[in-house]
Amino acid sequence: MDLLHHLALGFGQAASPLNLLFCLIGCLLGTLIGVLPGIGPIATIAMLLPITYGMPPVTSLIMLAGIYYGAQYGGSTTAILVNLPGEASSVVTCIDGYKMAQKGRAGAALATAALGSFFAGCVGTVFLAAFAPALAAFSNDFASPEYCSLMTLGLVAAVVLARGSVLKASAAVFLGLLLGMIGTDVTSGVPRYVFGIPDFYDGMNFLPLALGLFGFAEMMGNLENPTGDRTVVTQKITTLWPNREEFRRAWPAVLRGTGLGSLLGILPGGGAVLAAFASYTLEKKIAKDPSRFGNGAIEGVAGPESANNAGAQTSFIPLLTLGLPATPVMALMMGAMIIQGMAPGTLLIKERPDLFWGMTASMWIGNLMLVIINLPLIGMWVKLLQIPYRLLFPCILLFICVGVYTIHSSTFEVMLTAICAIGGYFFAKLGIEGAPLLLGFILGPLMEENLRRTLVISNGDPSVFLTRPISAVLLAFAVFLLALIVLPQVRTTREEAFQE
């Protein structure tokens, strides 16, 4: 009965005219940035964070969440029709989706992607509604040692699951930790790493770093490497429904992708991208005839598209229950909650049930909106690809600068964003991911605070981390992940998996 009461509360929040409007805006924006290559949900959410200052907390988070899972829908449209993934999680959809379109089955591929995404999004939201309160209740046993160990596990997972060199990912995490220490020490009141700059006394703002790493740097990379010619499938789409054989092959892949994505979305470092790649690999491994993959196998569309949407929904679980952002997008969502004066974590569901259940209900509504607005508007989304990126760039640049300036009316933060952009650009050149750095920046101050509190309570005895069962298990899992990455066999397999 409690669940029904909470869902009634959530739908009451989500169905208000204001929240419905911003849910629709978020879904439309998400689809748009999913269609347009080179922007992505990370940069878009970072750019829109400034405008959430004047919005109610529930409304702002509903809009930002709609952008995230809406991008999973939009990315599949261009992947199938143009062989160009609008979003990272749609990369694998290109392989078989575009081949289906070339064979005159574009409608079937698009419908399979949309309906599979809708089903997976709904199931992922069920996971969120069912397991998040239980996990939040379990997390009531968490104290400072457990939180510190949890943050450690999150940072280790960010290193292990980052693409490319483990050493570079580790360096990015440590740099993020150092940047998170800038400002006045809460305990002693002594300024740290401020270099005599008054603007740093309150710490380094989250937005300049996020926008520099994922907004400016992404745009500079796109301007340097233009997309070139885009071959759009021009055959008229006569039907949007798969035939009986395609449906028979697709629905088991949708179920497997949904289950796999729901589980991987919960893990630190998981999320939509990892879920899509894992689903495609699974479908290819269990297929009776793997040679069909790469030549228009509908399972290669149904599985990954279901997995990325399920992973997008369940990636909210660790953020809303434990205060642990599992992906860069969740780190930005955490930043949005902090901007609104809320602390994501164990007490969020108890203290702000309207926010948690309102967001949860809005995901069901948003997924329904996305099916309705995506399939009829396919032609319009494809026409948007004709807009040259060089025309989009100045508009986005102006929007970023105005947004950063209006937060504190500070030109210093605009300059800081430009400095972070240059750093992000060179990081991309050196093959260093920005996600571990951002997670280090977000989690570092929280980890330091809980570490200090633990050592004060235990009179400086670090063994408390091992004598408390939950803390010991979390640290053991972190050590296990580190040991796996050191083993030559695992390291080789990891490199091969990312290469594939």
Coordinates of C-alpha atoms in Angstrom, one line a residue:
M1 CA 0.0 0.0 0.0
D2 CA 2.9 2.3 0.7
L3 CA 4.1 1.9 -2.8
L4 CA 0.7 2.8 -4.3
H5 CA 0.5 5.8 -2.0
H6 CA 4.0 6.9 -3.1
L7 CA 3.2 6.4 -6.8
A8 CA 0.0 8.4 -6.4
L9 CA 2.1 11.2 -4.8
G10 CA 4.6 10.9 -7.7
F11 CA 2.0 11.1 -10.5
G12 CA 0.3 14.0 -8.7
Q13 CA 3.6 15.9 -8.9
A14 CA 4.6 14.7 -12.4
A15 CA 1.1 15.4 -13.9
S16 CA 1.0 19.1 -12.9
P17 CA 0.9 21.4 -16.0
L18 CA 4.3 22.9 -15.2
N19 CA 6.0 19.6 -14.8
L20 CA 4.4 18.1 -17.8
L21 CA 5.5 21.0 -19.9
F22 CA 9.1 20.7 -18.8
C23 CA 9.1 17.0 -19.1
L24 CA 8.0 17.5 -22.8
I25 CA 10.7 20.2 -23.2
G26 CA 13.3 17.8 -21.8
C27 CA 12.2 14.9 -24.0
L28 CA 12.3 17.2 -27.1
L29 CA 15.7 18.6 -26.2
G30 CA 17.0 15.1 -25.5
T31 CA 15.8 13.8 -28.8
L32 CA 17.3 16.9 -30.6
I33 CA 20.7 16.5 -29.1
G34 CA 20.5 12.8 -29.7
V35 CA 19.9 13.4 -33.3
L36 CA 22.6 16.1 -33.7
P37 CA 26.0 14.5 -33.5
G38 CA 28.7 16.1 -31.4
I39 CA 26.7 17.7 -28.6
G40 CA 25.5 14.9 -26.4
P41 CA 23.6 14.8 -23.1
I42 CA 26.6 15.6 -20.9
A43 CA 27.3 19.0 -22.6
T44 CA 23.6 19.8 -22.9
I45 CA 22.8 19.2 -19.2
A46 CA 26.0 21.1 -18.2
M47 CA 24.8 24.1 -20.4
L48 CA 21.3 24.1 -19.0
L49 CA 22.3 23.9 -15.3
P50 CA 22.4 27.7 -14.9
I51 CA 18.8 28.1 -15.9
T52 CA 17.7 25.6 -13.2
Y53 CA 18.5 28.1 -10.5
G54 CA 15.1 29.8 -10.9
M55 CA 13.1 26.6 -11.3
P56 CA 11.4 24.4 -8.7
P57 CA 13.6 21.5 -7.8
V58 CA 11.3 18.8 -9.0
T59 CA 10.7 20.6 -12.3
S60 CA 14.3 21.2 -13.0
L61 CA 15.3 17.5 -12.3
I62 CA 12.4 16.2 -14.4
M63 CA 13.6 18.3 -17.4
L64 CA 17.2 17.2 -17.0
A65 CA 16.3 13.6 -16.6
G66 CA 14.1 13.9 -19.8
I67 CA 17.1 15.2 -21.7
Y68 CA 19.2 12.2 -20.6
Y69 CA 16.9 9.4 -21.5
G70 CA 15.5 11.3 -24.5
A71 CA 19.0 11.4 -26.0
Q72 CA 18.9 7.5 -26.1
Y73 CA 15.9 7.7 -28.4
G74 CA 17.2 10.4 -30.7
G75 CA 20.6 8.8 -31.2
S76 CA 19.0 5.7 -32.8
T77 CA 17.2 7.7 -35.5
T78 CA 20.4 8.9 -37.1
A79 CA 22.2 5.7 -36.4
I80 CA 19.7 3.8 -38.5
L81 CA 19.0 6.3 -41.3
V82 CA 22.4 8.1 -41.6
N83 CA 24.9 5.6 -40.1
L84 CA 25.9 8.4 -37.7
P85 CA 25.4 7.8 -34.0
G86 CA 23.9 11.0 -32.5
E87 CA 24.8 9.7 -29.0
A88 CA 27.6 7.4 -27.7
S89 CA 25.2 4.6 -26.7
S90 CA 23.9 4.4 -30.3
V91 CA 27.2 3.5 -31.8
V92 CA 26.4 -0.2 -32.0
T93 CA 23.0 0.5 -33.4
C94 CA 24.7 1.7 -36.6
I95 CA 26.1 -1.7 -37.3
D96 CA 22.9 -3.5 -38.1
G97 CA 20.4 -0.6 -38.1
Y98 CA 21.9 1.1 -41.1
K99 CA 22.1 -2.2 -43.0
M100 CA 18.4 -2.8 -42.3
A101 CA 17.7 0.7 -43.7
Q102 CA 19.7 0.0 -46.8
K103 CA 17.6 -3.2 -47.3
G104 CA 14.4 -1.2 -47.1
R105 CA 13.6 -2.1 -43.5
A106 CA 14.2 1.3 -42.0
G107 CA 10.7 1.5 -40.6
A108 CA 11.0 -1.9 -38.9
A109 CA 14.4 -0.9 -37.4
L110 CA 13.0 2.5 -36.1
A111 CA 9.9 0.9 -34.7
T112 CA 11.9 -1.8 -33.0
A113 CA 14.3 0.7 -31.5
A114 CA 11.4 3.0 -30.3
L115 CA 9.2 0.3 -28.8
G116 CA 12.1 -1.6 -27.3
S117 CA 13.3 1.6 -25.7
F118 CA 9.8 2.3 -24.4
F119 CA 9.5 -1.2 -22.9
A120 CA 13.0 -1.1 -21.4
G121 CA 12.5 2.5 -20.1
C122 CA 9.3 1.4 -18.3
V123 CA 10.9 -1.7 -16.8
G124 CA 14.0 0.3 -15.7
T125 CA 11.6 2.8 -14.0
V126 CA 10.0 -0.2 -12.2
F127 CA 13.4 -1.2 -11.0
L128 CA 13.9 2.4 -9.7
A129 CA 10.6 2.4 -7.9
A130 CA 11.0 -1.0 -6.4
F131 CA 14.6 -1.2 -5.4
A132 CA 15.6 2.4 -4.6
P133 CA 13.5 2.7 -1.4
A134 CA 14.8 -0.7 -0.3
L135 CA 18.4 0.3 -1.0
A136 CA 17.8 3.6 0.8
A137 CA 16.5 1.7 3.8
F138 CA 19.6 -0.5 3.8
S139 CA 21.8 2.6 3.5
N140 CA 20.5 3.9 6.9
D141 CA 23.2 1.6 8.3
F142 CA 25.8 3.7 6.6
A143 CA 27.9 6.0 8.7
S144 CA 31.1 8.0 7.9
P145 CA 33.3 4.9 7.4
E146 CA 30.8 3.3 5.0
Y147 CA 30.4 6.5 3.0
C148 CA 34.2 6.9 2.7
S149 CA 34.6 3.3 1.5
L150 CA 31.7 3.8 -0.9
M151 CA 33.3 6.9 -2.4
T152 CA 36.6 4.9 -2.7
L153 CA 34.8 2.1 -4.6
G154 CA 33.2 4.7 -6.9
L155 CA 36.5 6.3 -7.8
V156 CA 38.2 2.9 -8.3
A157 CA 35.3 1.8 -10.6
A158 CA 35.7 5.0 -12.6
V159 CA 39.4 4.2 -13.2
V160 CA 38.8 0.5 -14.0
L161 CA 35.9 1.2 -16.5
A162 CA 37.5 4.2 -18.1
R163 CA 38.6 3.8 -21.7
G164 CA 42.3 3.8 -22.6
S165 CA 45.2 3.8 -20.1
V166 CA 44.6 3.0 -16.5
L167 CA 47.4 5.3 -15.6
K168 CA 45.8 8.2 -17.4
A169 CA 42.5 7.5 -15.8
S170 CA 44.1 7.4 -12.3
A171 CA 45.9 10.7 -13.0
A172 CA 42.6 12.2 -14.0
V173 CA 40.9 11.0 -10.7
F174 CA 43.8 12.5 -8.6
L175 CA 43.6 15.8 -10.5
G176 CA 39.9 15.9 -9.8
L177 CA 40.6 15.2 -6.1
L178 CA 43.1 18.1 -6.0
L179 CA 40.7 20.5 -7.7
G180 CA 38.0 19.5 -5.3
M181 CA 40.3 20.6 -2.4
I182 CA 40.5 24.2 -3.6
G183 CA 39.0 26.6 -1.2
T184 CA 38.7 27.3 2.5
D185 CA 39.1 24.2 4.7
V186 CA 35.9 23.8 6.7
T187 CA 37.6 22.3 9.7
S188 CA 40.6 24.7 10.2
G189 CA 39.4 27.7 8.2
V190 CA 42.7 27.8 6.3
P191 CA 42.6 28.6 2.5
R192 CA 44.0 25.8 0.4
Y193 CA 45.4 26.0 -3.2
V194 CA 43.8 29.4 -3.8
F195 CA 47.0 31.0 -5.0
G196 CA 45.9 34.4 -3.7
I197 CA 42.8 34.5 -5.9
P198 CA 39.8 35.7 -3.8
D199 CA 37.3 33.9 -6.2
F200 CA 38.7 30.6 -5.1
Y201 CA 38.1 31.1 -1.3
D202 CA 34.7 29.5 -1.6
G203 CA 36.0 26.7 -3.7
M204 CA 36.1 26.0 -7.4
N205 CA 32.6 26.2 -9.0
F206 CA 31.3 22.9 -10.5
L207 CA 29.9 24.5 -13.7
P208 CA 33.1 25.9 -15.3
L209 CA 34.8 22.6 -15.0
A210 CA 31.9 20.6 -16.4
L211 CA 31.2 23.0 -19.2
G212 CA 34.9 23.2 -20.1
L213 CA 35.5 19.5 -20.1
F214 CA 32.3 18.4 -21.8
G215 CA 31.0 21.5 -23.6
F216 CA 33.7 23.6 -25.1
A217 CA 36.2 20.8 -25.5
E218 CA 33.6 18.7 -27.3
M219 CA 32.8 21.5 -29.7
M220 CA 36.5 22.3 -30.4
G221 CA 37.0 18.6 -31.3
N222 CA 34.0 18.7 -33.7
L223 CA 35.1 21.8 -35.4
E224 CA 38.6 20.3 -35.9
N225 CA 37.1 17.0 -37.3
P226 CA 34.1 17.9 -39.5
T227 CA 31.7 15.1 -40.1
G228 CA 31.9 15.3 -43.9
D229 CA 29.2 13.9 -46.2
R230 CA 26.3 12.2 -44.6
T231 CA 24.5 9.5 -46.6
V232 CA 20.9 9.5 -45.7
V233 CA 18.7 6.5 -46.6
T234 CA 16.2 8.0 -49.0
Q235 CA 13.8 5.1 -49.6
K236 CA 10.3 6.0 -48.5
I237 CA 9.3 4.4 -45.2
T238 CA 6.2 2.5 -46.2
T239 CA 5.6 0.7 -42.8
L240 CA 6.8 1.2 -39.3
W241 CA 6.0 -2.4 -38.1
P242 CA 8.4 -5.4 -38.2
N243 CA 7.1 -8.5 -39.9
R244 CA 6.4 -11.7 -38.0
E245 CA 9.9 -13.1 -38.4
E246 CA 11.5 -9.9 -37.3
F247 CA 9.2 -9.7 -34.3
R248 CA 10.0 -13.3 -33.3
R249 CA 13.7 -12.5 -33.3
A250 CA 13.4 -9.1 -31.7
W251 CA 11.4 -9.6 -28.6
P252 CA 13.8 -12.0 -26.8
A253 CA 16.6 -9.6 -27.5
V254 CA 14.5 -6.8 -26.0
L255 CA 14.0 -8.8 -22.8
R256 CA 17.7 -9.7 -22.5
G257 CA 18.8 -6.2 -23.3
T258 CA 16.3 -4.8 -20.7
G259 CA 17.5 -7.1 -18.0
L260 CA 21.2 -6.6 -18.7
G261 CA 20.8 -2.8 -19.0
S262 CA 18.9 -2.6 -15.7
L263 CA 21.7 -4.4 -13.9
L264 CA 24.6 -2.6 -15.5
G265 CA 23.0 0.8 -15.0
I266 CA 23.2 0.4 -11.2
L267 CA 26.9 -0.3 -11.2
P268 CA 29.4 2.5 -10.7
G269 CA 30.8 3.3 -14.2
G270 CA 28.0 1.5 -15.9
G271 CA 25.1 3.3 -17.5
A272 CA 23.7 3.4 -21.0
V273 CA 26.9 3.1 -23.1
L274 CA 28.3 0.1 -21.4
A275 CA 24.9 -1.6 -21.4
A276 CA 24.5 -1.1 -25.2
F277 CA 27.9 -2.6 -26.0
A278 CA 27.4 -5.5 -23.5
S279 CA 24.0 -6.3 -25.0
Y280 CA 25.3 -6.4 -28.6
T281 CA 28.2 -8.7 -27.5
L282 CA 25.7 -11.0 -25.7
E283 CA 23.3 -11.2 -28.7
K284 CA 26.2 -12.0 -31.0
K285 CA 27.6 -14.7 -28.7
I286 CA 24.3 -16.6 -28.3
A287 CA 23.1 -16.3 -31.9
K288 CA 22.9 -19.5 -33.9
D289 CA 24.3 -17.7 -36.9
P290 CA 26.6 -14.8 -35.7
S291 CA 27.4 -14.0 -39.4
R292 CA 24.0 -12.2 -39.6
F293 CA 25.3 -9.5 -37.3
G294 CA 26.7 -6.6 -39.3
N295 CA 24.4 -7.5 -42.2
G296 CA 21.0 -6.3 -40.8
A297 CA 20.2 -8.5 -37.8
I298 CA 17.3 -7.0 -36.0
E299 CA 18.6 -8.4 -32.7
G300 CA 21.5 -6.0 -33.1
V301 CA 19.1 -3.1 -32.9
A302 CA 16.6 -4.4 -30.4
G303 CA 19.0 -5.6 -27.7
P304 CA 21.3 -2.5 -27.5
E305 CA 18.5 0.0 -27.8
S306 CA 16.6 -1.7 -25.0
A307 CA 19.8 -2.0 -22.9
N308 CA 20.8 1.7 -23.2
N309 CA 17.4 2.9 -22.1
A310 CA 17.1 0.5 -19.2
G311 CA 20.6 1.5 -18.1
A312 CA 19.7 5.2 -18.4
Q313 CA 16.8 4.8 -16.0
T314 CA 18.5 2.6 -13.3
S315 CA 21.6 4.7 -13.2
F316 CA 19.6 7.1 -11.1
I317 CA 19.4 4.5 -8.3
P318 CA 22.9 4.9 -6.7
L319 CA 22.6 8.7 -7.1
L320 CA 19.2 9.0 -5.4
T321 CA 19.8 6.4 -2.6
L322 CA 23.6 6.6 -1.8
G323 CA 24.6 9.9 -3.2
L324 CA 27.0 8.2 -5.6
P325 CA 27.0 9.4 -9.2
A326 CA 27.7 6.3 -11.3
T327 CA 28.3 8.2 -14.6
P328 CA 29.3 11.7 -15.7
V329 CA 25.6 12.5 -16.4
M330 CA 24.7 11.5 -12.9
A331 CA 27.5 13.7 -11.6
L332 CA 25.9 16.6 -13.4
M333 CA 22.5 15.6 -11.9
M334 CA 24.1 15.6 -8.5
G335 CA 25.5 19.1 -9.2
A336 CA 21.9 20.2 -10.1
M337 CA 20.6 18.9 -6.8
I338 CA 23.3 20.6 -4.9
I339 CA 22.5 23.9 -6.7
Q340 CA 18.9 23.4 -5.5
G341 CA 20.1 23.0 -1.9
M342 CA 19.5 19.3 -1.7
A343 CA 21.9 16.5 -0.7
P344 CA 21.4 13.3 -2.6
G345 CA 21.8 10.3 -0.4
T346 CA 20.1 8.2 2.2
L347 CA 17.7 10.8 3.5
L348 CA 16.5 12.1 0.2
I349 CA 13.6 9.6 -0.3
K350 CA 12.5 10.1 3.3
E351 CA 12.8 13.9 3.5
R352 CA 11.8 14.7 -0.1
P353 CA 9.4 12.0 -1.3
D354 CA 7.7 14.5 -3.6
L355 CA 11.0 14.9 -5.5
F356 CA 11.9 11.2 -5.7
W357 CA 8.5 9.9 -6.6
G358 CA 7.8 12.8 -8.9
M359 CA 10.9 12.1 -10.9
T360 CA 10.1 8.4 -11.0
A361 CA 6.5 9.0 -12.3
S362 CA 7.8 11.5 -14.8
M363 CA 10.0 8.8 -16.4
W364 CA 6.9 6.7 -17.3
I365 CA 5.2 9.8 -18.7
G366 CA 8.4 10.9 -20.5
N367 CA 8.9 7.5 -22.1
L368 CA 5.4 7.6 -23.5
M369 CA 6.0 11.1 -24.8
L370 CA 9.1 9.9 -26.5
V371 CA 7.4 7.2 -28.5
I372 CA 4.6 9.5 -29.5
I373 CA 7.0 12.4 -30.7
N374 CA 9.7 10.2 -32.2
L375 CA 8.1 8.1 -34.9
P376 CA 5.9 10.7 -36.5
L377 CA 8.7 13.3 -36.5
I378 CA 11.4 11.2 -38.1
G379 CA 11.5 13.3 -41.3
M380 CA 12.0 16.5 -39.3
W381 CA 14.8 15.1 -37.2
V382 CA 16.7 14.0 -40.3
K383 CA 16.3 17.4 -41.9
L384 CA 18.0 18.9 -38.8
L385 CA 21.2 17.1 -39.8
Q386 CA 21.5 19.5 -42.8
I387 CA 22.3 22.4 -40.4
P388 CA 26.1 22.9 -40.6
Y389 CA 27.8 22.5 -37.2
R390 CA 29.8 25.8 -37.8
L391 CA 26.4 27.6 -37.5
L392 CA 25.4 25.8 -34.3
F393 CA 28.8 26.4 -32.6
P394 CA 28.5 30.2 -32.1
C395 CA 24.9 29.9 -30.7
I396 CA 26.0 27.2 -28.2
L397 CA 29.1 29.2 -27.3
L398 CA 27.1 32.3 -26.5
F399 CA 24.6 30.3 -24.5
I400 CA 27.4 28.8 -22.4
C401 CA 29.1 32.1 -21.7
V402 CA 25.8 33.8 -20.7
G403 CA 24.8 30.9 -18.5
V404 CA 28.1 30.8 -16.6
Y405 CA 28.2 34.6 -16.2
T406 CA 24.6 34.9 -14.8
I407 CA 25.3 32.4 -11.9
H408 CA 27.4 34.9 -9.9
S409 CA 27.8 37.7 -12.4
S410 CA 31.5 36.8 -12.5
T411 CA 33.7 37.3 -15.5
F412 CA 36.3 35.2 -13.7
E413 CA 34.2 32.1 -14.0
V414 CA 33.8 32.7 -17.7
M415 CA 37.6 32.8 -18.0
L416 CA 37.9 29.8 -15.8
T417 CA 35.5 27.9 -18.1
A418 CA 37.8 28.8 -21.1
I419 CA 40.8 27.5 -19.2
C420 CA 39.0 24.3 -18.4
A421 CA 38.0 24.0 -22.1
I422 CA 41.7 24.2 -23.1
G423 CA 42.5 21.6 -20.6
G424 CA 39.7 19.4 -21.8
Y425 CA 40.8 19.7 -25.4
F426 CA 44.3 18.6 -24.6
F427 CA 43.0 15.8 -22.5
A428 CA 41.1 14.5 -25.5
K429 CA 44.3 14.8 -27.6
L430 CA 46.2 12.8 -25.0
G431 CA 43.4 10.1 -24.7
I432 CA 42.4 11.1 -21.2
E433 CA 38.7 10.8 -20.3
G434 CA 37.1 13.7 -18.5
A435 CA 34.6 11.5 -16.6
P436 CA 37.1 10.2 -14.0
L437 CA 38.3 13.8 -13.3
L438 CA 34.7 15.1 -12.9
L439 CA 33.8 12.2 -10.5
G440 CA 37.0 12.9 -8.5
F441 CA 36.0 16.5 -8.2
I442 CA 32.5 15.7 -7.1
L443 CA 33.3 12.8 -4.7
G444 CA 36.6 14.1 -3.4
P445 CA 35.3 16.7 -0.9
L446 CA 32.6 14.2 0.3
M447 CA 35.2 11.5 0.8
E448 CA 37.6 13.9 2.7
E449 CA 34.8 15.0 4.9
N450 CA 33.8 11.4 5.8
L451 CA 37.4 10.4 6.2
R452 CA 38.1 13.2 8.7
R453 CA 34.9 12.5 10.6
T454 CA 35.7 8.8 10.8
L455 CA 39.2 9.4 12.1
V456 CA 37.9 11.9 14.7
I457 CA 35.4 9.4 16.0
S458 CA 37.9 6.5 16.1
N459 CA 40.7 8.7 17.7
G460 CA 42.8 8.3 14.6
D461 CA 42.5 4.5 14.3
P462 CA 42.2 3.6 10.6
S463 CA 41.3 0.0 11.4
V464 CA 37.7 1.1 11.9
F465 CA 37.3 0.8 8.1
L466 CA 38.0 -2.9 8.3
T467 CA 36.2 -3.7 11.6
R468 CA 32.8 -2.4 10.3
P469 CA 31.4 -5.2 8.0
I470 CA 29.8 -3.0 5.3
S471 CA 32.9 -0.8 5.0
A472 CA 35.2 -3.8 4.8
V473 CA 33.1 -5.4 2.0
L474 CA 33.1 -2.2 0.0
L475 CA 36.9 -1.8 0.3
A476 CA 37.4 -5.5 -0.5
F477 CA 35.4 -5.1 -3.7
A478 CA 37.5 -2.0 -4.6
V479 CA 40.7 -4.0 -4.0
F480 CA 39.3 -6.9 -6.1
L481 CA 38.7 -4.5 -9.0
L482 CA 42.2 -3.1 -8.7
A483 CA 43.6 -6.7 -8.6
L484 CA 41.6 -7.6 -11.7
I485 CA 43.0 -4.7 -13.7
V486 CA 46.6 -5.6 -12.7
L487 CA 46.3 -9.2 -14.0
P488 CA 47.8 -9.5 -17.5
Q489 CA 45.0 -11.7 -18.9
V490 CA 42.2 -9.3 -17.6
R491 CA 44.1 -6.2 -18.8
T492 CA 44.5 -7.7 -22.3
T493 CA 40.8 -8.6 -22.4
R494 CA 39.8 -5.2 -21.2
E495 CA 41.8 -3.5 -24.0
E496 CA 40.4 -5.8 -26.6
A497 CA 36.8 -5.2 -25.3
F498 CA 37.2 -1.4 -25.6
Q499 CA 38.9 -1.7 -29.0
E500 CA 35.9 -3.8 -30.2

